[in-house]
Amino acid sequence: MDLSSLWSGFIASLPAVVGGIVLILVAWLVAVLVKNAVSKGLKAAGLGNRFVQWRLAESASQAEATFDTIGQILYYIVWVLFLPGIFETFGLTSIASPIRDMTTTALAFIPAIVGAIIIMIVAVVVSRLVKQLVYSLVKTINIDKYVAKFTGNKVQNGQSTDTIANVLSWMAYIVVFIPIAVVALETLGISSIAQPIIGVLNSIAAAIPNILVAVILLAVGLAIAKVLGDLVKNLLEGTGLNNLFNRETGTSAPNINISEIIGQVVAVVVGLFFTVEALNALDLAILNTVGAAIIAYLPNVLIALIILGLGIFGGRFVGDLVNKASAGKWVGEIVKGAFIVFSVFMALDQLNFANSIVNMAFLFIIGGLSVAFALSFGLGGRDFAKKQLEKLDQKIEEETHSNNDNNQF
């Protein structure tokens, strides 16, 4: 090996090596200075408390940790900016060129990123201001208190909940935030990422009016349903329907507030109509189909409830009459049970609830009871049947003689 040529090569490359080392030291020095300047400068400016006030951090220590992270990020960014020059100084152009291209593209994209960040910060600040304004306004009007009184919910310690105020304030936040967020995404200019997100946000923004209409319809509908339900309940209570129903069905059965039941049914039906209309306001095909199916099925439900109510009322009424006539409790209970069973099966049939199975079960129950009654009454209860028939015949004769005597007078 020629030592003179090796030494000549070393001497020739020495300036490049020294220049690279010097550039590395400069890069390290600049990176450290930038890191410390940003981290300590933000801390010295007292921005930690400002971050806590702006709710960007939970505590001052967390804000300071964020400043350190920002300084560390800038430290690495400085190194990335110096790397192409360092590699070129050492003659590694094949490595320096991709890094330089990447750095150039990133630097060209920085204004768009900064603009998007600024717009997003504005969006958050403005949305929070609007949210707080709406919350304070609704809280001042005290809508939750009126809603609690209207719906009959109890107010704890004289204070109502803030449910309505929170919902309305967050809705205002979303309404303000979404359009500004769309502008921020458009500022980035990344069509492959921004366009799908912008499409989703535009769809949400377009649906907001329909959602507001649906919420208003639902709120108004529930209010009207509550008013009509209470009105019907009070009107029926004023007519004495509860006393009439409980008097006619006897004192042995527990009292039923029939007017309250009817009022609740009316409230549910009216509220259901408004709920379906609110679903239609959303203009979603599947919800429209569900709403149409509910409305179409509603008459069957109402008729089934009427049948069931008449069955219970008729069973109590006829059962008590039978109890009074026969001076026996078990006969009346059987009559009540028969009425209720008939009404349940008729209601299920009206609801189109497995018609074939319901009809078959009903026939089996009636057939089984008939056979059991015939066997027990015909084979094991002949003496009992004879006594009951004799009592019935004697009672009929006594009533006939009594009527004849009254006619003579």
Short mmCIF file of C-alpha atoms in Angstrom, two decimals:
data_model
loop_
_atom_site.label_atom_id
_atom_site.label_comp_id
_atom_site.label_asym_id
_atom_site.label_seq_id
_atom_site.Cartn_x
_atom_site.Cartn_y
_atom_site.Cartn_z
CA MET A 1 0.00 0.00 0.00
CA ASP A 2 1.28 3.45 -0.97
CA LEU A 3 1.40 5.45 2.26
CA SER A 4 1.99 8.67 0.42
CA SER A 5 -1.23 8.32 -1.59
CA LEU A 6 -3.14 7.36 1.58
CA TRP A 7 -1.80 10.37 3.36
CA SER A 8 -2.61 12.59 0.36
CA GLY A 9 -6.21 11.29 0.40
CA PHE A 10 -6.50 11.92 4.11
CA ILE A 11 -5.18 15.44 3.75
CA ALA A 12 -7.60 16.06 0.86
CA SER A 13 -10.61 14.83 2.85
CA LEU A 14 -9.59 16.53 6.08
CA PRO A 15 -11.35 19.86 5.30
CA ALA A 16 -14.60 18.03 4.59
CA VAL A 17 -14.34 16.03 7.83
CA VAL A 18 -13.53 19.13 9.85
CA GLY A 19 -16.35 21.04 8.15
CA GLY A 20 -18.80 18.21 8.89
CA ILE A 21 -17.75 18.06 12.54
CA VAL A 22 -18.05 21.83 12.86
CA LEU A 23 -21.50 21.69 11.21
CA ILE A 24 -22.57 18.97 13.65
CA LEU A 25 -21.46 21.10 16.59
CA VAL A 26 -23.26 24.11 15.18
CA ALA A 27 -26.42 22.04 14.65
CA TRP A 28 -26.26 20.72 18.22
CA LEU A 29 -25.63 24.20 19.61
CA VAL A 30 -28.51 25.76 17.65
CA ALA A 31 -30.85 22.89 18.57
CA VAL A 32 -30.05 23.22 22.29
CA LEU A 33 -30.42 27.00 22.17
CA VAL A 34 -33.79 26.76 20.40
CA LYS A 35 -35.02 24.07 22.79
CA ASN A 36 -34.05 26.00 25.92
CA ALA A 37 -35.21 29.34 24.53
CA VAL A 38 -38.67 28.01 23.70
CA SER A 39 -39.13 25.89 26.83
CA LYS A 40 -37.76 28.38 29.35
CA GLY A 41 -39.20 31.37 27.48
CA LEU A 42 -42.75 29.99 27.59
CA LYS A 43 -42.33 29.18 31.29
CA ALA A 44 -40.87 32.61 32.05
CA ALA A 45 -43.74 34.30 30.21
CA GLY A 46 -46.19 32.72 32.65
CA LEU A 47 -48.13 30.88 29.96
CA GLY A 48 -48.58 27.88 32.26
CA ASN A 49 -51.31 29.65 34.24
CA ARG A 50 -52.80 30.93 30.98
CA PHE A 51 -53.03 27.37 29.65
CA VAL A 52 -54.86 26.37 32.82
CA GLN A 53 -57.27 29.30 32.43
CA TRP A 54 -57.85 28.44 28.78
CA ARG A 55 -58.42 24.80 29.84
CA LEU A 56 -55.60 23.64 27.58
CA ALA A 57 -53.98 22.00 30.62
CA GLU A 58 -55.25 20.72 33.94
CA SER A 59 -52.40 22.19 36.01
CA ALA A 60 -49.35 24.45 35.70
CA SER A 61 -47.00 21.46 35.94
CA GLN A 62 -48.79 19.78 33.06
CA ALA A 63 -48.50 22.98 31.01
CA GLU A 64 -44.75 23.16 31.74
CA ALA A 65 -44.37 19.54 30.63
CA THR A 66 -46.10 20.54 27.41
CA PHE A 67 -43.61 23.38 26.93
CA ASP A 68 -40.72 20.94 27.40
CA THR A 69 -42.27 18.66 24.77
CA ILE A 70 -42.57 21.56 22.33
CA GLY A 71 -38.92 22.46 22.93
CA GLN A 72 -37.86 18.85 22.33
CA ILE A 73 -39.80 18.74 19.06
CA LEU A 74 -38.09 21.93 17.87
CA TYR A 75 -34.73 20.41 18.90
CA TYR A 76 -35.25 17.51 16.48
CA ILE A 77 -36.59 19.80 13.76
CA VAL A 78 -33.35 21.83 13.88
CA TRP A 79 -31.36 18.62 13.50
CA VAL A 80 -33.46 17.59 10.49
CA LEU A 81 -32.78 20.97 8.87
CA PHE A 82 -29.01 20.59 9.33
CA LEU A 83 -28.80 16.93 8.25
CA PRO A 84 -28.73 17.52 4.46
CA GLY A 85 -25.79 19.93 4.79
CA ILE A 86 -23.94 17.57 7.15
CA PHE A 87 -24.32 14.60 4.81
CA GLU A 88 -23.26 16.68 1.78
CA THR A 89 -20.21 17.92 3.68
CA PHE A 90 -19.18 14.28 4.15
CA GLY A 91 -19.88 13.62 0.46
CA LEU A 92 -23.01 11.48 1.10
CA THR A 93 -25.16 13.17 -1.53
CA SER A 94 -27.38 10.11 -2.11
CA ILE A 95 -28.55 10.35 1.52
CA ALA A 96 -28.73 14.13 1.66
CA SER A 97 -30.98 14.54 -1.43
CA PRO A 98 -34.05 12.62 -0.09
CA ILE A 99 -33.78 14.35 3.27
CA ARG A 100 -33.55 17.76 1.56
CA ASP A 101 -36.60 17.00 -0.62
CA MET A 102 -38.57 15.85 2.41
CA THR A 103 -37.55 18.93 4.36
CA THR A 104 -38.48 21.24 1.48
CA THR A 105 -41.91 19.64 1.16
CA ALA A 106 -42.48 19.85 4.91
CA LEU A 107 -41.42 23.49 5.04
CA ALA A 108 -43.74 24.31 2.15
CA PHE A 109 -46.58 22.64 4.03
CA ILE A 110 -45.91 24.43 7.33
CA PRO A 111 -47.98 27.57 6.46
CA ALA A 112 -51.02 25.42 5.72
CA ILE A 113 -50.57 23.54 9.00
CA VAL A 114 -50.14 26.75 10.95
CA GLY A 115 -53.20 28.23 9.27
CA ALA A 116 -55.28 25.12 10.04
CA ILE A 117 -54.10 25.15 13.68
CA ILE A 118 -54.99 28.83 14.05
CA ILE A 119 -58.42 28.24 12.51
CA MET A 120 -59.03 25.25 14.82
CA ILE A 121 -58.02 27.32 17.84
CA VAL A 122 -60.43 30.03 16.71
CA ALA A 123 -63.11 27.38 16.24
CA VAL A 124 -62.63 26.02 19.77
CA VAL A 125 -62.56 29.48 21.36
CA VAL A 126 -65.61 30.78 19.48
CA SER A 127 -67.54 27.53 20.05
CA ARG A 128 -66.83 27.65 23.77
CA LEU A 129 -67.94 31.27 23.95
CA VAL A 130 -71.19 30.46 22.15
CA LYS A 131 -71.68 27.35 24.32
CA GLN A 132 -71.21 29.37 27.51
CA LEU A 133 -73.50 32.12 26.22
CA VAL A 134 -76.29 29.66 25.37
CA TYR A 135 -75.86 27.85 28.68
CA SER A 136 -76.04 31.10 30.66
CA LEU A 137 -79.08 32.26 28.70
CA VAL A 138 -80.97 28.99 29.16
CA LYS A 139 -79.90 28.84 32.80
CA THR A 140 -81.19 32.39 33.33
CA ILE A 141 -84.53 31.52 31.77
CA ASN A 142 -84.52 28.37 33.94
CA ILE A 143 -86.09 26.13 31.32
CA ASP A 144 -85.11 23.01 33.27
CA LYS A 145 -87.26 24.13 36.21
CA TYR A 146 -90.33 24.58 34.01
CA VAL A 147 -89.70 21.25 32.30
CA ALA A 148 -89.35 19.56 35.69
CA LYS A 149 -92.65 21.07 36.85
CA PHE A 150 -94.36 20.13 33.61
CA THR A 151 -93.16 16.54 33.56
CA GLY A 152 -93.80 16.09 37.27
CA ASN A 153 -90.15 15.39 38.17
CA LYS A 154 -89.16 16.27 41.70
CA VAL A 155 -86.81 19.17 42.23
CA GLN A 156 -84.09 18.36 44.77
CA ASN A 157 -83.27 21.02 47.36
CA GLY A 158 -85.14 23.61 45.35
CA GLN A 159 -82.70 23.24 42.44
CA SER A 160 -83.53 21.70 39.10
CA THR A 161 -81.06 19.81 36.95
CA ASP A 162 -79.29 21.47 34.03
CA THR A 163 -80.10 18.80 31.46
CA ILE A 164 -81.84 21.04 28.91
CA ALA A 165 -79.25 23.81 29.34
CA ASN A 166 -76.37 21.38 28.78
CA VAL A 167 -77.99 19.81 25.72
CA LEU A 168 -78.75 23.15 24.07
CA SER A 169 -75.31 24.56 24.85
CA TRP A 170 -73.55 21.53 23.35
CA MET A 171 -75.78 21.69 20.29
CA ALA A 172 -74.77 25.33 19.82
CA TYR A 173 -71.12 24.31 20.25
CA ILE A 174 -71.39 21.71 17.49
CA VAL A 175 -73.29 24.04 15.16
CA VAL A 176 -70.54 26.67 15.43
CA PHE A 177 -67.56 24.28 15.47
CA ILE A 178 -68.36 22.16 12.42
CA PRO A 179 -68.31 24.92 9.71
CA ILE A 180 -65.06 26.38 11.06
CA ALA A 181 -63.51 22.90 11.24
CA VAL A 182 -64.43 22.37 7.57
CA VAL A 183 -62.55 25.56 6.66
CA ALA A 184 -59.50 24.34 8.63
CA LEU A 185 -59.45 21.04 6.72
CA GLU A 186 -59.79 22.84 3.41
CA THR A 187 -56.80 25.00 4.38
CA LEU A 188 -54.60 21.90 4.61
CA GLY A 189 -55.22 21.12 0.93
CA ILE A 190 -54.83 17.35 1.40
CA SER A 191 -57.66 16.15 -0.82
CA SER A 192 -57.22 12.44 -0.05
CA ILE A 193 -57.74 13.10 3.67
CA ALA A 194 -59.69 16.32 3.73
CA GLN A 195 -62.35 15.49 1.13
CA PRO A 196 -63.87 12.44 2.94
CA ILE A 197 -63.82 14.27 6.27
CA ILE A 198 -65.28 17.39 4.70
CA GLY A 199 -67.99 15.26 3.11
CA VAL A 200 -68.90 13.75 6.48
CA LEU A 201 -68.89 17.17 8.18
CA ASN A 202 -71.00 18.65 5.40
CA SER A 203 -73.49 15.81 5.79
CA ILE A 204 -73.64 16.45 9.54
CA ALA A 205 -74.02 20.19 8.95
CA ALA A 206 -76.80 19.55 6.43
CA ALA A 207 -78.57 17.26 8.91
CA ILE A 208 -78.44 19.78 11.77
CA PRO A 209 -81.60 21.68 10.66
CA ASN A 210 -83.51 18.41 10.40
CA ILE A 211 -82.25 17.38 13.83
CA LEU A 212 -83.34 20.72 15.31
CA VAL A 213 -86.80 20.35 13.73
CA ALA A 214 -87.06 16.80 15.06
CA VAL A 215 -86.05 17.92 18.57
CA ILE A 216 -88.58 20.77 18.50
CA LEU A 217 -91.33 18.44 17.25
CA LEU A 218 -90.49 15.90 19.92
CA ALA A 219 -90.46 18.52 22.70
CA VAL A 220 -93.73 20.09 21.54
CA GLY A 221 -95.30 16.67 21.07
CA LEU A 222 -94.38 15.49 24.54
CA ALA A 223 -95.71 18.74 26.01
CA ILE A 224 -99.01 18.41 24.13
CA ALA A 225 -99.24 14.72 25.08
CA LYS A 226 -98.73 15.60 28.74
CA VAL A 227 -101.38 18.33 28.63
CA LEU A 228 -103.95 16.16 26.81
CA GLY A 229 -103.28 13.20 29.10
CA ASP A 230 -103.81 15.32 32.23
CA LEU A 231 -106.88 16.97 30.66
CA VAL A 232 -108.51 13.63 29.87
CA LYS A 233 -107.63 12.30 33.32
CA ASN A 234 -109.13 15.32 35.10
CA LEU A 235 -112.27 15.28 32.93
CA LEU A 236 -112.88 11.59 33.60
CA GLU A 237 -112.22 12.05 37.32
CA GLY A 238 -114.76 14.88 37.31
CA THR A 239 -117.40 12.59 35.82
CA GLY A 240 -116.96 10.12 38.70
CA LEU A 241 -115.82 7.31 36.39
CA ASN A 242 -113.44 5.89 39.01
CA ASN A 243 -116.17 5.61 41.65
CA LEU A 244 -118.61 4.16 39.11
CA PHE A 245 -116.11 1.58 37.90
CA ASN A 246 -115.04 0.48 41.37
CA ARG A 247 -118.64 0.45 42.67
CA GLU A 248 -119.95 -1.62 39.77
CA THR A 249 -117.09 -4.10 39.97
CA GLY A 250 -117.57 -4.68 43.66
CA THR A 251 -115.69 -3.90 46.83
CA SER A 252 -113.81 -7.20 46.98
CA ALA A 253 -111.49 -6.24 44.12
CA PRO A 254 -108.79 -3.56 44.53
CA ASN A 255 -109.65 -0.08 43.30
CA ILE A 256 -108.38 0.90 39.85
CA ASN A 257 -107.80 4.49 38.77
CA ILE A 258 -109.35 3.99 35.35
CA SER A 259 -109.24 7.71 34.48
CA GLU A 260 -105.47 7.83 35.04
CA ILE A 261 -104.99 4.75 32.87
CA ILE A 262 -107.03 6.27 30.03
CA GLY A 263 -105.17 9.58 30.38
CA GLN A 264 -101.81 7.83 30.14
CA VAL A 265 -102.95 5.90 27.08
CA VAL A 266 -104.02 9.16 25.41
CA ALA A 267 -100.67 10.77 26.30
CA VAL A 268 -98.72 7.82 24.91
CA VAL A 269 -100.71 7.78 21.66
CA VAL A 270 -100.30 11.53 21.08
CA GLY A 271 -96.62 11.40 22.01
CA LEU A 272 -96.16 8.46 19.64
CA PHE A 273 -97.64 10.43 16.75
CA PHE A 274 -95.25 13.33 17.35
CA THR A 275 -92.32 10.93 17.77
CA VAL A 276 -93.04 9.36 14.40
CA GLU A 277 -93.32 12.81 12.84
CA ALA A 278 -89.97 13.75 14.40
CA LEU A 279 -88.42 10.63 12.88
CA ASN A 280 -89.86 11.61 9.49
CA ALA A 281 -88.29 15.08 9.88
CA LEU A 282 -84.85 13.45 9.97
CA ASP A 283 -85.51 12.29 6.39
CA LEU A 284 -83.91 8.88 6.91
CA ALA A 285 -85.48 6.09 4.87
CA ILE A 286 -85.19 3.38 7.52
CA LEU A 287 -86.67 5.64 10.24
CA ASN A 288 -89.53 6.63 7.91
CA THR A 289 -90.26 2.95 7.33
CA VAL A 290 -90.21 2.25 11.07
CA GLY A 291 -92.52 5.21 11.75
CA ALA A 292 -95.00 4.11 9.08
CA ALA A 293 -95.02 0.58 10.52
CA ILE A 294 -95.67 1.94 14.04
CA ILE A 295 -98.58 4.09 12.89
CA ALA A 296 -100.06 1.21 10.87
CA TYR A 297 -99.83 -1.12 13.86
CA LEU A 298 -101.17 1.41 16.39
CA PRO A 299 -104.93 0.70 15.76
CA ASN A 300 -104.36 -2.97 16.56
CA VAL A 301 -102.72 -2.04 19.84
CA LEU A 302 -105.54 0.34 20.81
CA ILE A 303 -108.25 -2.21 19.97
CA ALA A 304 -106.34 -4.88 21.91
CA LEU A 305 -106.15 -2.58 24.95
CA ILE A 306 -109.88 -1.86 24.70
CA ILE A 307 -110.65 -5.58 24.48
CA LEU A 308 -108.41 -6.32 27.43
CA GLY A 309 -109.95 -3.50 29.48
CA LEU A 310 -113.49 -4.59 28.69
CA GLY A 311 -112.56 -8.17 29.55
CA ILE A 312 -111.19 -7.17 32.95
CA PHE A 313 -114.14 -4.85 33.65
CA GLY A 314 -116.70 -7.41 32.48
CA GLY A 315 -115.00 -10.18 34.44
CA ARG A 316 -115.06 -8.16 37.67
CA PHE A 317 -118.64 -7.03 37.13
CA VAL A 318 -120.12 -10.43 36.17
CA GLY A 319 -117.98 -12.26 38.73
CA ASP A 320 -119.28 -10.10 41.57
CA LEU A 321 -122.86 -10.55 40.37
CA VAL A 322 -122.37 -14.32 40.34
CA ASN A 323 -120.86 -14.19 43.82
CA LYS A 324 -123.87 -12.27 45.12
CA ALA A 325 -126.36 -14.61 43.39
CA SER A 326 -124.73 -17.89 44.37
CA ALA A 327 -123.38 -16.85 47.77
CA GLY A 328 -120.13 -18.56 46.80
CA LYS A 329 -116.82 -16.93 46.01
CA TRP A 330 -115.16 -19.55 43.87
CA VAL A 331 -117.81 -19.49 41.14
CA GLY A 332 -117.36 -15.75 40.66
CA GLU A 333 -113.58 -16.13 40.55
CA ILE A 334 -113.93 -18.75 37.82
CA VAL A 335 -116.10 -16.36 35.83
CA LYS A 336 -113.57 -13.56 36.27
CA GLY A 337 -110.76 -15.85 35.15
CA ALA A 338 -112.75 -16.97 32.11
CA PHE A 339 -113.42 -13.38 31.06
CA ILE A 340 -109.76 -12.44 31.47
CA VAL A 341 -108.55 -15.50 29.54
CA PHE A 342 -110.98 -14.78 26.71
CA SER A 343 -109.94 -11.12 26.57
CA VAL A 344 -106.21 -12.00 26.61
CA PHE A 345 -106.58 -14.41 23.72
CA MET A 346 -108.74 -11.93 21.78
CA ALA A 347 -106.15 -9.19 22.38
CA LEU A 348 -103.33 -11.45 21.18
CA ASP A 349 -105.33 -12.33 18.09
CA GLN A 350 -105.95 -8.62 17.44
CA LEU A 351 -102.21 -7.97 17.72
CA ASN A 352 -101.57 -10.68 15.09
CA PHE A 353 -99.28 -12.33 17.59
CA ALA A 354 -98.71 -15.88 16.24
CA ASN A 355 -102.37 -16.33 15.34
CA SER A 356 -102.18 -20.04 14.62
CA ILE A 357 -100.35 -20.79 17.87
CA VAL A 358 -102.68 -18.57 19.93
CA ASN A 359 -105.83 -20.10 18.41
CA MET A 360 -104.52 -23.61 18.87
CA ALA A 361 -103.56 -22.93 22.48
CA PHE A 362 -106.98 -21.41 23.15
CA LEU A 363 -108.75 -24.44 21.69
CA PHE A 364 -106.59 -26.80 23.72
CA ILE A 365 -107.28 -24.84 26.93
CA ILE A 366 -111.05 -24.72 26.33
CA GLY A 367 -111.16 -28.37 25.31
CA GLY A 368 -109.08 -29.46 28.29
CA LEU A 369 -111.16 -27.44 30.74
CA SER A 370 -114.39 -28.78 29.23
CA VAL A 371 -113.25 -32.37 29.46
CA ALA A 372 -111.90 -31.89 32.98
CA PHE A 373 -115.11 -30.18 34.11
CA ALA A 374 -117.27 -32.87 32.51
CA LEU A 375 -115.31 -35.68 34.08
CA SER A 376 -115.07 -34.13 37.52
CA PHE A 377 -118.66 -32.93 37.57
CA GLY A 378 -120.17 -35.99 35.89
CA LEU A 379 -118.26 -38.76 37.61
CA GLY A 380 -117.01 -37.45 40.91
CA GLY A 381 -119.57 -34.74 41.59
CA ARG A 382 -122.95 -36.25 40.84
CA ASP A 383 -124.21 -35.81 44.37
CA PHE A 384 -122.90 -32.27 44.49
CA ALA A 385 -124.53 -31.49 41.14
CA LYS A 386 -127.81 -32.95 42.34
CA LYS A 387 -127.75 -30.78 45.46
CA GLN A 388 -126.90 -27.64 43.52
CA LEU A 389 -129.67 -28.27 40.99
CA GLU A 390 -132.18 -28.89 43.80
CA LYS A 391 -131.14 -25.64 45.48
CA LEU A 392 -131.50 -23.79 42.21
CA ASP A 393 -134.94 -25.35 41.55
CA GLN A 394 -136.09 -24.49 45.06
CA LYS A 395 -134.87 -20.92 44.72
CA ILE A 396 -136.72 -20.51 41.41
CA GLU A 397 -139.96 -21.84 42.98
CA GLU A 398 -139.62 -19.50 45.97
CA GLU A 399 -139.10 -16.51 43.69
CA THR A 400 -142.11 -17.61 41.59
CA HIS A 401 -144.38 -17.89 44.65
CA SER A 402 -143.11 -14.54 45.94
CA ASN A 403 -143.91 -12.87 42.62
CA ASN A 404 -147.39 -14.45 42.59
CA ASP A 405 -148.13 -13.22 46.13
CA ASN A 406 -147.05 -9.72 45.22
CA ASN A 407 -149.28 -9.75 42.17
CA GLN A 408 -152.31 -10.74 44.28
CA PHE A 409 -151.83 -7.72 46.50
#
